[in-house]
C-alpha positions as semicolon CSV with decimal commas, in nm:
position;residue;x (nm);y (nm);z (nm)
1;Q;-2,220;-10,647;7,004
2;V;-2,312;-10,363;6,772
3;Q;-2,352;-10,430;6,402
4;L;-2,386;-10,156;6,146
5;V;-2,593;-10,226;5,838
6;E;-2,558;-10,008;5,530
7;S;-2,805;-9,988;5,244
8;G;-2,876;-9,775;4,941
9;G;-2,582;-9,849;4,718
10;G;-2,618;-9,932;4,351
11;L;-2,538;-9,833;3,995
12;V;-2,604;-9,476;3,887
13;Q;-2,503;-9,260;3,594
14;A;-2,268;-8,968;3,639
15;G;-2,459;-8,667;3,765
16;G;-2,710;-8,883;3,947
17;S;-2,787;-8,921;4,316
18;L;-2,798;-9,192;4,578
19;R;-2,878;-9,192;4,946
20;L;-2,697;-9,434;5,172
21;S;-2,839;-9,535;5,508
22;C;-2,671;-9,689;5,810
23;A;-2,854;-9,837;6,103
24;P;-2,701;-10,015;6,402
25;S;-2,843;-10,330;6,546
26;G;-2,784;-10,426;6,903
27;R;-2,814;-10,087;7,065
28;S;-2,868;-9,722;6,999
29;L;-2,574;-9,513;6,884
30;S;-2,748;-9,182;6,932
31;S;-2,466;-9,061;7,158
32;S;-2,191;-9,169;6,918
33;A;-2,020;-8,982;6,641
34;M;-2,063;-9,158;6,308
35;G;-1,876;-9,156;5,982
36;W;-1,874;-9,271;5,624
37;F;-1,563;-9,406;5,458
38;R;-1,507;-9,550;5,112
39;Q;-1,264;-9,778;4,937
40;P;-1,228;-9,727;4,562
41;P;-1,121;-10,026;4,352
42;G;-0,752;-10,096;4,403
43;K;-0,708;-9,816;4,653
44;E;-0,698;-9,773;5,028
45;R;-0,999;-9,685;5,236
46;E;-1,047;-9,311;5,280
47;R;-1,261;-9,085;5,491
48;V;-1,567;-8,925;5,336
49;A;-1,774;-8,752;5,603
50;F;-1,823;-8,742;5,979
51;I;-2,103;-8,623;6,204
52;N;-2,107;-8,570;6,578
53;W;-2,365;-8,721;6,810
54;S;-2,619;-8,441;6,775
55;G;-2,568;-8,368;6,407
56;G;-2,451;-8,019;6,491
57;S;-2,101;-8,066;6,356
58;T;-1,998;-8,226;6,030
59;Y;-1,680;-8,281;5,831
60;Y;-1,632;-8,358;5,463
61;V;-1,328;-8,452;5,263
62;D;-1,259;-8,185;5,002
63;S;-1,349;-8,407;4,708
64;V;-1,713;-8,439;4,818
65;K;-1,779;-8,095;4,965
66;G;-2,086;-7,935;4,813
67;R;-2,205;-8,267;4,669
68;F;-2,249;-8,499;4,968
69;T;-2,445;-8,438;5,287
70;I;-2,419;-8,645;5,603
71;S;-2,710;-8,636;5,844
72;R;-2,863;-8,841;6,121
73;D;-3,199;-8,910;6,277
74;N;-3,144;-9,019;6,635
75;V;-3,510;-9,113;6,676
76;K;-3,479;-9,358;6,388
77;N;-3,123;-9,445;6,494
78;T;-3,005;-9,397;6,138
79;V;-2,728;-9,205;5,965
80;Y;-2,753;-9,099;5,603
81;L;-2,519;-8,996;5,327
82;Q;-2,694;-8,806;5,049
83;M;-2,474;-8,812;4,741
84;N;-2,554;-8,575;4,456
85;S;-2,374;-8,491;4,132
86;L;-2,200;-8,826;4,146
87;K;-1,881;-8,874;3,948
88;P;-1,714;-9,193;3,823
89;E;-1,438;-9,131;4,079
90;D;-1,697;-9,175;4,355
91;T;-1,716;-9,543;4,263
92;A;-1,625;-9,739;4,575
93;V;-1,749;-9,959;4,854
94;Y;-1,891;-9,727;5,116
95;Y;-1,861;-9,814;5,483
96;C;-2,043;-9,678;5,783
97;A;-1,852;-9,654;6,110
98;A;-1,922;-9,551;6,466
99;T;-1,706;-9,445;6,756
100;R;-1,788;-9,463;7,125
101;S;-1,702;-9,095;7,144
102;S;-1,958;-8,824;7,081
103;F;-1,719;-8,616;6,875
104;V;-1,459;-8,687;6,609
105;V;-1,109;-8,558;6,677
106;V;-0,766;-8,635;6,539
107;G;-0,690;-8,995;6,624
108;T;-1,050;-9,097;6,687
109;K;-1,083;-9,473;6,710
110;W;-1,364;-9,617;6,505
111;D;-1,506;-9,901;6,710
112;Y;-1,776;-10,041;6,484
113;W;-1,791;-10,097;6,110
114;G;-2,049;-10,210;5,862
115;Q;-1,994;-10,459;5,582
116;G;-2,012;-10,195;5,314
117;T;-2,240;-10,110;5,027
118;R;-2,113;-10,077;4,671
119;V;-2,164;-9,761;4,471
120;T;-2,083;-9,764;4,101
121;V;-2,102;-9,447;3,896
122;S;-2,094;-9,493;3,521
123;S;-1,969;-9,225;3,284
């Protein structure tokens, strides 16, 4: 059973930065595409960023383009989400997810999820 463990959340002022990390326990996910999702208070979970198995292809939702960067280190078996120029609307619980597939396509099934890490951006 694979468990994903997120870390790095916290409270930050608008304009600040945070780096989230996600590491699986149980087995390596170096051949899996990974993603970050978030759920703002009172809203549904939404996609944030995806990365393929090698890190050569990434996707970002429009609202975070130019501010967030997803990356991975397959030696360390860790995926990161660097968040810069944070805004109050970025406040959410952030979830890491993994798929058994190496690439993310329309309809990709996310097989593993973390418990989430809370990010709060104050104005």
